PDB file of C-alpha atoms and ligand atoms in Angstrom:
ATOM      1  CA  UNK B   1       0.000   0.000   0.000  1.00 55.00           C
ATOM      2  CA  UNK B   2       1.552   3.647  -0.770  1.00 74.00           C
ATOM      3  CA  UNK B   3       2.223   5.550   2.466  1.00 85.00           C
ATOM      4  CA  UNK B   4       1.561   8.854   0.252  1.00 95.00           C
ATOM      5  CA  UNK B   5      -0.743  10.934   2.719  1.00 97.00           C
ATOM      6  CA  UNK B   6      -4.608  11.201   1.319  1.00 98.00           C
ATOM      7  CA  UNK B   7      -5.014  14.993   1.471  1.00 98.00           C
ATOM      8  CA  UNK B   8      -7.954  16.782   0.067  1.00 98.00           C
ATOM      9  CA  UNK B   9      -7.339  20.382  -0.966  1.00 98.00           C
ATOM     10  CA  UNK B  10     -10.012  23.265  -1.584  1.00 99.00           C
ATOM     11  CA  UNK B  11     -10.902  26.944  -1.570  1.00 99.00           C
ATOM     12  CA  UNK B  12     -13.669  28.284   0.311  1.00 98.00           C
ATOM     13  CA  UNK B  13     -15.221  29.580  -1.903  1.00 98.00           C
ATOM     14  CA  UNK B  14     -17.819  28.648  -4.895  1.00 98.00           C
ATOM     15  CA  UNK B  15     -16.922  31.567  -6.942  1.00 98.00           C
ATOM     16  CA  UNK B  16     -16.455  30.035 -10.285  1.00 98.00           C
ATOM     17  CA  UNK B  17     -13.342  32.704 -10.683  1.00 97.00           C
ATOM     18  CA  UNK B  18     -12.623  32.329  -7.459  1.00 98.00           C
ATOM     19  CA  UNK B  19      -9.342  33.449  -6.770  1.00 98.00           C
ATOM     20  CA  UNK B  20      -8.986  31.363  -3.677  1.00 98.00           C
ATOM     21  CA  UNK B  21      -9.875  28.472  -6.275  1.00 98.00           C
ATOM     22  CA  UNK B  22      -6.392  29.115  -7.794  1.00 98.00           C
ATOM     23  CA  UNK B  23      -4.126  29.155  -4.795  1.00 98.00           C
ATOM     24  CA  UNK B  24      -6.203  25.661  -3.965  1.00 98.00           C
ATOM     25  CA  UNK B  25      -5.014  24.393  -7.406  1.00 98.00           C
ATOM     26  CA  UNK B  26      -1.771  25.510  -7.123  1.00 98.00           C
ATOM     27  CA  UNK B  27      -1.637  24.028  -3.761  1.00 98.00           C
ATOM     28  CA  UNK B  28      -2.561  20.652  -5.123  1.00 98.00           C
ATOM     29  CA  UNK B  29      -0.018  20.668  -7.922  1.00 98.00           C
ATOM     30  CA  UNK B  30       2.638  21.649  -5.100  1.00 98.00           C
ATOM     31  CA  UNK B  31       1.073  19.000  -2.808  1.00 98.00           C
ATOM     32  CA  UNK B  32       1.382  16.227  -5.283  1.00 98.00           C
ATOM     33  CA  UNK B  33       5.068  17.035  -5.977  1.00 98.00           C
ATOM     34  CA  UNK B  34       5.973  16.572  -2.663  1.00 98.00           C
ATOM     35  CA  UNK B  35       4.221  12.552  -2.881  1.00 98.00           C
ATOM     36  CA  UNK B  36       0.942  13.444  -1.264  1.00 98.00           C
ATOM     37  CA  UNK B  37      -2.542  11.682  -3.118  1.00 98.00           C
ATOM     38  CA  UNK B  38      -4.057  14.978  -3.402  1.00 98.00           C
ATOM     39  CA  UNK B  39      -8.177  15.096  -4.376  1.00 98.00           C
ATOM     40  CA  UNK B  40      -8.658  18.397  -5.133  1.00 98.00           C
ATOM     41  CA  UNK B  41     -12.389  19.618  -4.624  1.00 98.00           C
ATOM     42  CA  UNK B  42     -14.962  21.994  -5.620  1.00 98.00           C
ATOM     43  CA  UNK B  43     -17.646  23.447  -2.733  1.00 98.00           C
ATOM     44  CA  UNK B  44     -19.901  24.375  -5.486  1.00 98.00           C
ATOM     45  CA  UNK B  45     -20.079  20.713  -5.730  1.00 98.00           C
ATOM     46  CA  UNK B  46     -20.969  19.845  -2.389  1.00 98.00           C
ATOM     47  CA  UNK B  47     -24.617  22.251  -2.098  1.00 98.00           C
ATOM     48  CA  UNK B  48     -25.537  22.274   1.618  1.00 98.00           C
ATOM     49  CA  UNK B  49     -28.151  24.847   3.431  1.00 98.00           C
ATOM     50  CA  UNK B  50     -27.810  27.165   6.332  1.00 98.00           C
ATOM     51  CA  UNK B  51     -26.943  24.515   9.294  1.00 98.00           C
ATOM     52  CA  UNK B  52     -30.444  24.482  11.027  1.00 98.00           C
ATOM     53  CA  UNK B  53     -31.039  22.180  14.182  1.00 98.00           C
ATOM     54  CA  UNK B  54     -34.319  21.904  12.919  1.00 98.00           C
ATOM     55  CA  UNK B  55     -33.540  20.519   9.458  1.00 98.00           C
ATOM     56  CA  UNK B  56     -30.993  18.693  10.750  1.00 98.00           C
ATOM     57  CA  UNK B  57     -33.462  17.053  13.004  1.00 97.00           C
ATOM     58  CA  UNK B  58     -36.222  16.181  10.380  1.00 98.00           C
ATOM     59  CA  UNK B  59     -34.351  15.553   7.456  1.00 97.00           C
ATOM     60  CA  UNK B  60     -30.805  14.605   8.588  1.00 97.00           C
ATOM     61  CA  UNK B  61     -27.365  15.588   7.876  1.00 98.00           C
ATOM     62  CA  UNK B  62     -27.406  15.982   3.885  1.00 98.00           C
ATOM     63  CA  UNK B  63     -26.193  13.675   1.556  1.00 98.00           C
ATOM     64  CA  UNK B  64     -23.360  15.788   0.188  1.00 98.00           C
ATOM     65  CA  UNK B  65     -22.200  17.106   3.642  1.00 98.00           C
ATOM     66  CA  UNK B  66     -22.544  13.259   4.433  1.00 98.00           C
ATOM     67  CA  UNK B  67     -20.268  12.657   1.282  1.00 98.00           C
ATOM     68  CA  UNK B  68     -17.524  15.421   1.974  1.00 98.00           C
ATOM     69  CA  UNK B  69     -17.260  13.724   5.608  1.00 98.00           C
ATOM     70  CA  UNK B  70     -16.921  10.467   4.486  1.00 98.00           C
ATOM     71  CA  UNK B  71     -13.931  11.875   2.578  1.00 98.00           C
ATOM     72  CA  UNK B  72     -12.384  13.958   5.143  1.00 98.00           C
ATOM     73  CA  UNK B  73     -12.398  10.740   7.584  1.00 98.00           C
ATOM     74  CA  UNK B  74     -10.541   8.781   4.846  1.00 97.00           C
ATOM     75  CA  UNK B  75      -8.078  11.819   4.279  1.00 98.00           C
ATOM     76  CA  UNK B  76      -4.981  12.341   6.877  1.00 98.00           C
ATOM     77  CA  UNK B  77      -5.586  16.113   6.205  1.00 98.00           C
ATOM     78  CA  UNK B  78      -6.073  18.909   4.137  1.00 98.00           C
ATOM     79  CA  UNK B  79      -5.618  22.791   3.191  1.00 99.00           C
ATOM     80  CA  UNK B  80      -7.978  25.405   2.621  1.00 99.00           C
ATOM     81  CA  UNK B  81      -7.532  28.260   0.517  1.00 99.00           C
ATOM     82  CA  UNK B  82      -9.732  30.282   2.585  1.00 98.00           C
ATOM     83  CA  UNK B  83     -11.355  33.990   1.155  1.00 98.00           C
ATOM     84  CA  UNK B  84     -11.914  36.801   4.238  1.00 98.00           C
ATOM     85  CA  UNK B  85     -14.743  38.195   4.161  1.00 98.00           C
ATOM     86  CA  UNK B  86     -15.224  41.050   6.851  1.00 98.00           C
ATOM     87  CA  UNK B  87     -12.087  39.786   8.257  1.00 98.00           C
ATOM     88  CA  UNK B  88     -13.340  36.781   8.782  1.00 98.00           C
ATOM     89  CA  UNK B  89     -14.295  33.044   7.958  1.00 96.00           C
ATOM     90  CA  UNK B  90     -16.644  33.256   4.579  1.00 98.00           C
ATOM     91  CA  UNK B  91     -19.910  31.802   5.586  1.00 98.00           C
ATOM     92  CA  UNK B  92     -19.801  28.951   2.997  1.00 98.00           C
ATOM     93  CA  UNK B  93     -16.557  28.056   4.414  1.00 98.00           C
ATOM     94  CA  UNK B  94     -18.015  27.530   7.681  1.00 98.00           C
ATOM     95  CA  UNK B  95     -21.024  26.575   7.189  1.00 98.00           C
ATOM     96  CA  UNK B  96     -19.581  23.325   5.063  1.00 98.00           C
ATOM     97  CA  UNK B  97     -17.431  22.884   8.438  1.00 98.00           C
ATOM     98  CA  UNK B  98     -19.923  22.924  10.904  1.00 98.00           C
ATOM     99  CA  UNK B  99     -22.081  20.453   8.545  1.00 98.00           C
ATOM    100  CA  UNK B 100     -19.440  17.791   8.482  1.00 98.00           C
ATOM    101  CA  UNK B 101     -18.546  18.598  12.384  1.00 98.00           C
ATOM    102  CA  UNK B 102     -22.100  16.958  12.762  1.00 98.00           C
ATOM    103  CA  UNK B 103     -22.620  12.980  14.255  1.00 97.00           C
ATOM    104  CA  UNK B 104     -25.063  10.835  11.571  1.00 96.00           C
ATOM    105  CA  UNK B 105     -25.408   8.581  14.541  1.00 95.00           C
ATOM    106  CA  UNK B 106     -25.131   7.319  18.029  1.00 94.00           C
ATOM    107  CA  UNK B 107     -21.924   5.364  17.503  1.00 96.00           C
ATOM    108  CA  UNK B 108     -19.917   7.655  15.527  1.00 95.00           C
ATOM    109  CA  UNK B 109     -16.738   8.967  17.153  1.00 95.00           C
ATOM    110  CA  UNK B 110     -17.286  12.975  17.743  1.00 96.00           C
ATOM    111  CA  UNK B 111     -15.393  15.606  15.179  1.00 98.00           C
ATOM    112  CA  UNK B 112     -14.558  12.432  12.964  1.00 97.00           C
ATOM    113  CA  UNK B 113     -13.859  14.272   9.942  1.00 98.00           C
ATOM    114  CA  UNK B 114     -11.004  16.593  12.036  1.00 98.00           C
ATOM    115  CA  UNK B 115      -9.979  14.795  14.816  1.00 97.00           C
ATOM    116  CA  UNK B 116      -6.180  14.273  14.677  1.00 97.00           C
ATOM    117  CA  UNK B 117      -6.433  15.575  11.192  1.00 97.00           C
ATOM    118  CA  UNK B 118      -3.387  18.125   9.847  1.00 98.00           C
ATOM    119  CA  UNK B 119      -4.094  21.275   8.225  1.00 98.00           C
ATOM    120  CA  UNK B 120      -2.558  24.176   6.427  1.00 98.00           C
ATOM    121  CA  UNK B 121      -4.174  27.484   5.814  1.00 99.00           C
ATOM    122  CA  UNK B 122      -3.557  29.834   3.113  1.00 99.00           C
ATOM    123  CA  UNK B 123      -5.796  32.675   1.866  1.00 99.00           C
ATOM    124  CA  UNK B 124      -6.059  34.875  -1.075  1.00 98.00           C
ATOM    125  CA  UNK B 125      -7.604  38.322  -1.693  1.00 98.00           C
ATOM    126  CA  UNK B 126      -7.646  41.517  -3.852  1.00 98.00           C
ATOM    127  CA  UNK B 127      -6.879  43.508  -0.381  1.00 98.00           C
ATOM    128  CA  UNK B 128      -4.113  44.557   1.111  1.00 98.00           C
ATOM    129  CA  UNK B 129      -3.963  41.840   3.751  1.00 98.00           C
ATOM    130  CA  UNK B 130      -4.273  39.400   1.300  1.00 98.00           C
ATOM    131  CA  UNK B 131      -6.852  37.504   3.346  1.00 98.00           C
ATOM    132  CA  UNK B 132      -4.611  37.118   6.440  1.00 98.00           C
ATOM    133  CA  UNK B 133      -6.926  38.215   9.062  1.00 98.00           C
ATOM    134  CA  UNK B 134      -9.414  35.366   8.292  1.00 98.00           C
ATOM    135  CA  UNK B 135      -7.091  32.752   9.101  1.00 98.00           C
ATOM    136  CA  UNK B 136      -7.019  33.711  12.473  1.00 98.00           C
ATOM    137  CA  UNK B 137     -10.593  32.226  13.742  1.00 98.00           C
ATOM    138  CA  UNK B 138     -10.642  29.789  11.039  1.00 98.00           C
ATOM    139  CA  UNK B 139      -7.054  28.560  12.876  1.00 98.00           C
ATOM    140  CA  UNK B 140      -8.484  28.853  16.332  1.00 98.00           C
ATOM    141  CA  UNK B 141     -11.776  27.103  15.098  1.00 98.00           C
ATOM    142  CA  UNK B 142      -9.365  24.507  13.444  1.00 98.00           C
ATOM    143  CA  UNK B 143      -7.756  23.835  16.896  1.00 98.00           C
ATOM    144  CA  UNK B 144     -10.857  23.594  18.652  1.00 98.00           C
ATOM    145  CA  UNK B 145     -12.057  20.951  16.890  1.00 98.00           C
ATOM    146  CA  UNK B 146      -9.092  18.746  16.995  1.00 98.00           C
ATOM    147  CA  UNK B 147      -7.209  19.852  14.045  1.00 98.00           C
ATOM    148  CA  UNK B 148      -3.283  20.160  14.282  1.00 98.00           C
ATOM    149  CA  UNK B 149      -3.016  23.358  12.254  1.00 98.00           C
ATOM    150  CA  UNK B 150       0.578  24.144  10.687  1.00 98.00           C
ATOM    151  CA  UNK B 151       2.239  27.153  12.042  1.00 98.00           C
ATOM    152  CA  UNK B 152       2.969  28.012   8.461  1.00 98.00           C
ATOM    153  CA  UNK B 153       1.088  29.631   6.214  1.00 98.00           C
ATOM    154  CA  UNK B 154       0.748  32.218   3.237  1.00 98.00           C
ATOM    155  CA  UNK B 155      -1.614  34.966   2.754  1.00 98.00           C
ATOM    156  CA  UNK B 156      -1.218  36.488  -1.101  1.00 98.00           C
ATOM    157  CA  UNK B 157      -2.430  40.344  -1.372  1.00 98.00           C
ATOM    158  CA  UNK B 158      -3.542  41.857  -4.216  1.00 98.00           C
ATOM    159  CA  UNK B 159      -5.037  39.074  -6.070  1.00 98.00           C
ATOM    160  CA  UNK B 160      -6.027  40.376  -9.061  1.00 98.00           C
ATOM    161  CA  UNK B 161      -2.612  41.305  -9.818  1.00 98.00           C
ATOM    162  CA  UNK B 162      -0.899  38.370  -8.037  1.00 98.00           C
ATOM    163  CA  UNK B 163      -1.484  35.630 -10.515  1.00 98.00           C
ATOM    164  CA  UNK B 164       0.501  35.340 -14.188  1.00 98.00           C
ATOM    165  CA  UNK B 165      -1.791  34.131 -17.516  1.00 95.00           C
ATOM    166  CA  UNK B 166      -0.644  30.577 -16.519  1.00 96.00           C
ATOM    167  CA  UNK B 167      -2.040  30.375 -13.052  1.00 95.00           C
ATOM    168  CA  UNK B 168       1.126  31.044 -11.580  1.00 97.00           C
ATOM    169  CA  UNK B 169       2.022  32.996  -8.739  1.00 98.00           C
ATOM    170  CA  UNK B 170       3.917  36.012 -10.171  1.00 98.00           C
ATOM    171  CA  UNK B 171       5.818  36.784  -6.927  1.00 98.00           C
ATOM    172  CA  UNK B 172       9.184  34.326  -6.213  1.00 98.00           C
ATOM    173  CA  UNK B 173       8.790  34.562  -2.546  1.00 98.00           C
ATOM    174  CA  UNK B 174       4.985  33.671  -2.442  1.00 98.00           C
ATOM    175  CA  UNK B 175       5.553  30.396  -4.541  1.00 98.00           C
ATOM    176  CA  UNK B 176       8.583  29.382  -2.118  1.00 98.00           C
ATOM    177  CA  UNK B 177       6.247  30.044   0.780  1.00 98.00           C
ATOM    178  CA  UNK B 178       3.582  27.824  -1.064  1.00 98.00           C
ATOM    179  CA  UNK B 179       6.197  25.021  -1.774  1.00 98.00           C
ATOM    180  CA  UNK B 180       7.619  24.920   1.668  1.00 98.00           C
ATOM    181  CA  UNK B 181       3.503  24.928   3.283  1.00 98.00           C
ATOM    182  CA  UNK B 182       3.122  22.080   0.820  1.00 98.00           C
ATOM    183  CA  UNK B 183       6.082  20.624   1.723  1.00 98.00           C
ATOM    184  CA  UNK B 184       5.520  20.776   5.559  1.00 98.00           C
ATOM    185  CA  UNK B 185       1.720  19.173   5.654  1.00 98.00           C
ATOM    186  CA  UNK B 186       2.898  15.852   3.435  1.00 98.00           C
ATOM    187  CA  UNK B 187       5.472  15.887   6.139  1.00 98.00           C
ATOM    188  CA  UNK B 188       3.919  16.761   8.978  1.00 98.00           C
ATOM    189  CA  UNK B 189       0.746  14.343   7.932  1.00 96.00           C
ATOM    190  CA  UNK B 190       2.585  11.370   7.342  1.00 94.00           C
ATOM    191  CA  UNK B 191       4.327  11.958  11.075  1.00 92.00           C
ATOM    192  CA  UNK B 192       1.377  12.536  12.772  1.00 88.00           C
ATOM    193  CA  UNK B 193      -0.863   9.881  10.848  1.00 75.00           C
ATOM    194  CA  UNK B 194       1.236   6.495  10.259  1.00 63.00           C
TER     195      UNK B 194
HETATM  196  C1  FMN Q   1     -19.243  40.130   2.232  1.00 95.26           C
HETATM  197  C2  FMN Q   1     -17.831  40.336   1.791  1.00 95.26           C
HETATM  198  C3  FMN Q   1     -16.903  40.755   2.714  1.00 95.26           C
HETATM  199  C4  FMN Q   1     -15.564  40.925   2.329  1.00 95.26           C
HETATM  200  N1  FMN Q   1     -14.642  41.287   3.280  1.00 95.26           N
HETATM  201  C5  FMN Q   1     -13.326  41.303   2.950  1.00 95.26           C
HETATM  202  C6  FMN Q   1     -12.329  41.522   3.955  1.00 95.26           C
HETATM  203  O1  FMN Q   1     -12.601  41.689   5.132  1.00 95.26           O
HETATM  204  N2  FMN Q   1     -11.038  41.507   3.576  1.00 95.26           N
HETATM  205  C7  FMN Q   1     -10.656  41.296   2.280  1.00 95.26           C
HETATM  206  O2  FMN Q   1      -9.463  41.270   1.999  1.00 95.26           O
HETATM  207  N3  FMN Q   1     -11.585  41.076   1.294  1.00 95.26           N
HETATM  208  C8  FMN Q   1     -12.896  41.074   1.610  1.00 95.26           C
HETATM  209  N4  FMN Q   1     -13.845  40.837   0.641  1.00 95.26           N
HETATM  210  C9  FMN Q   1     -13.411  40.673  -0.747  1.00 95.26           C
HETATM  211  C10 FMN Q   1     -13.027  39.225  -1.039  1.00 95.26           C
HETATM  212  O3  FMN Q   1     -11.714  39.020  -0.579  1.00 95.26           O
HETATM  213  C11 FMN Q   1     -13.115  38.992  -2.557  1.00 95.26           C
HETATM  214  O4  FMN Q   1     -14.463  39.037  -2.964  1.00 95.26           O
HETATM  215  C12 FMN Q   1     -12.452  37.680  -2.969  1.00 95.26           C
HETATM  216  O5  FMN Q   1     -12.352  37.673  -4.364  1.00 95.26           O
HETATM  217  C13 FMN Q   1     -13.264  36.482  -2.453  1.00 95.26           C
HETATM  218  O6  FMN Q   1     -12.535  35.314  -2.672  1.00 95.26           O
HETATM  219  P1  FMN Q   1     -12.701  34.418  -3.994  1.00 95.26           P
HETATM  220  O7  FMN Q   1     -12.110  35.227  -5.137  1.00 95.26           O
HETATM  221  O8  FMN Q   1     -11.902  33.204  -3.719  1.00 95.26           O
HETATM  222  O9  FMN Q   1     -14.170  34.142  -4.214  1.00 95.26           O
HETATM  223  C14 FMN Q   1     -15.175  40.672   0.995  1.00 95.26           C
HETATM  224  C15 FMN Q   1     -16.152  40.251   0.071  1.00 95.26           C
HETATM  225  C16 FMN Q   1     -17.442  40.074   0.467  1.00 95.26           C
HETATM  226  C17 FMN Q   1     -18.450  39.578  -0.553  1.00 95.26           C
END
């Protein structure tokens, strides 16, 4: 069996020109270079209402937040590229956490889709900050919920500027910081996870 580490990789956003959706692809490319099995997913793909306890109650946890769990419990972590909105967690972002933070039954173990799980964070945005100041509660969330969170991590400003006609990240600096954040979860998740 290949002891590459499973590692899903995504942006938080559905924005179909999202840039957060091209740091996530980047990331994956980087990821994979460095031996990880990298699936590389799309939130638009994953539709999920507002968490309501009612819903939840009547209908269930639903099928695609049931889906995306069953795939974070098979990975041994993943990164987010992760858009700030109001310098904070976008709500899609969280809402698509606190879905598949949810129990489908009695005998599941708690937080299995995070528990024990390694993460890196990166953000992208056409501010100034680059998305920087959303990683902070989406890191403390992270932690909260069992996550071991890499110190690392890389927050590109000026998006709409940052990124050449290839998809690459014009700045030599940012696409070292990328490589080494890449570089430090397949390490850091085959450590913590085999
Ligand atoms: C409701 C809302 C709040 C936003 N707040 C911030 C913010 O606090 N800081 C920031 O840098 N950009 C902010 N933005 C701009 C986003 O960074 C920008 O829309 C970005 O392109 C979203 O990421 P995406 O391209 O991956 O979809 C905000 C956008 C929206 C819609």
């Amino acid at each position: 069996m290949s002891d590459a580490p499973r590692l899903i990789c995504f942006a938080g956003s559905a924005r179909r020109q999202s840039f957060n959706k091209r740091l996530a692809r980047l990331a994956a490319s980087n990821l994979e270079a460095h031996g990880a099995d990298v699936t590389l997913i799309d939130l638009a793909d994953y539709p999920m209402p507002i968490y309501d306890g009612d819903l939840e109650n009547e209908q269930g946890v639903p099928e695609p937040a049931q889906t995306l769990k069953a795939q974070f419990r098979d990975s041994d972590g993943f990164l987010i590229a992760a858009p700030e909105y109001n310098s904070s967690l976008a709500p899609l972002l969280k809402n698509t956490l606190d879905w598949i933070s949810r129990r489908e039954s009695a005998d599941e173990p708690p937080l299995a889709a995070f528990n024990g799980k390694v993460a890196a964070l990166c953000a992208t945005s056409p501010g100034g900050f680059g998305g920087l100041r959303g990683l902070v509660p989406l890191r403390m969330m992270l932690g909260n919920i069992g996550v071991h969170v890499l110190p690392q991590q890389l927050a590109v400003a000026h998006a709409n500027q940052a990124f050449d006609d290839r998809e690459q990240l014009v700045d030599e600096q940012q696409r070292q910081t990328l490589d080494t954040l890449s570089g430090e979860l397949v390490k850091v998740s085959r450590q913590l996870t085999r």
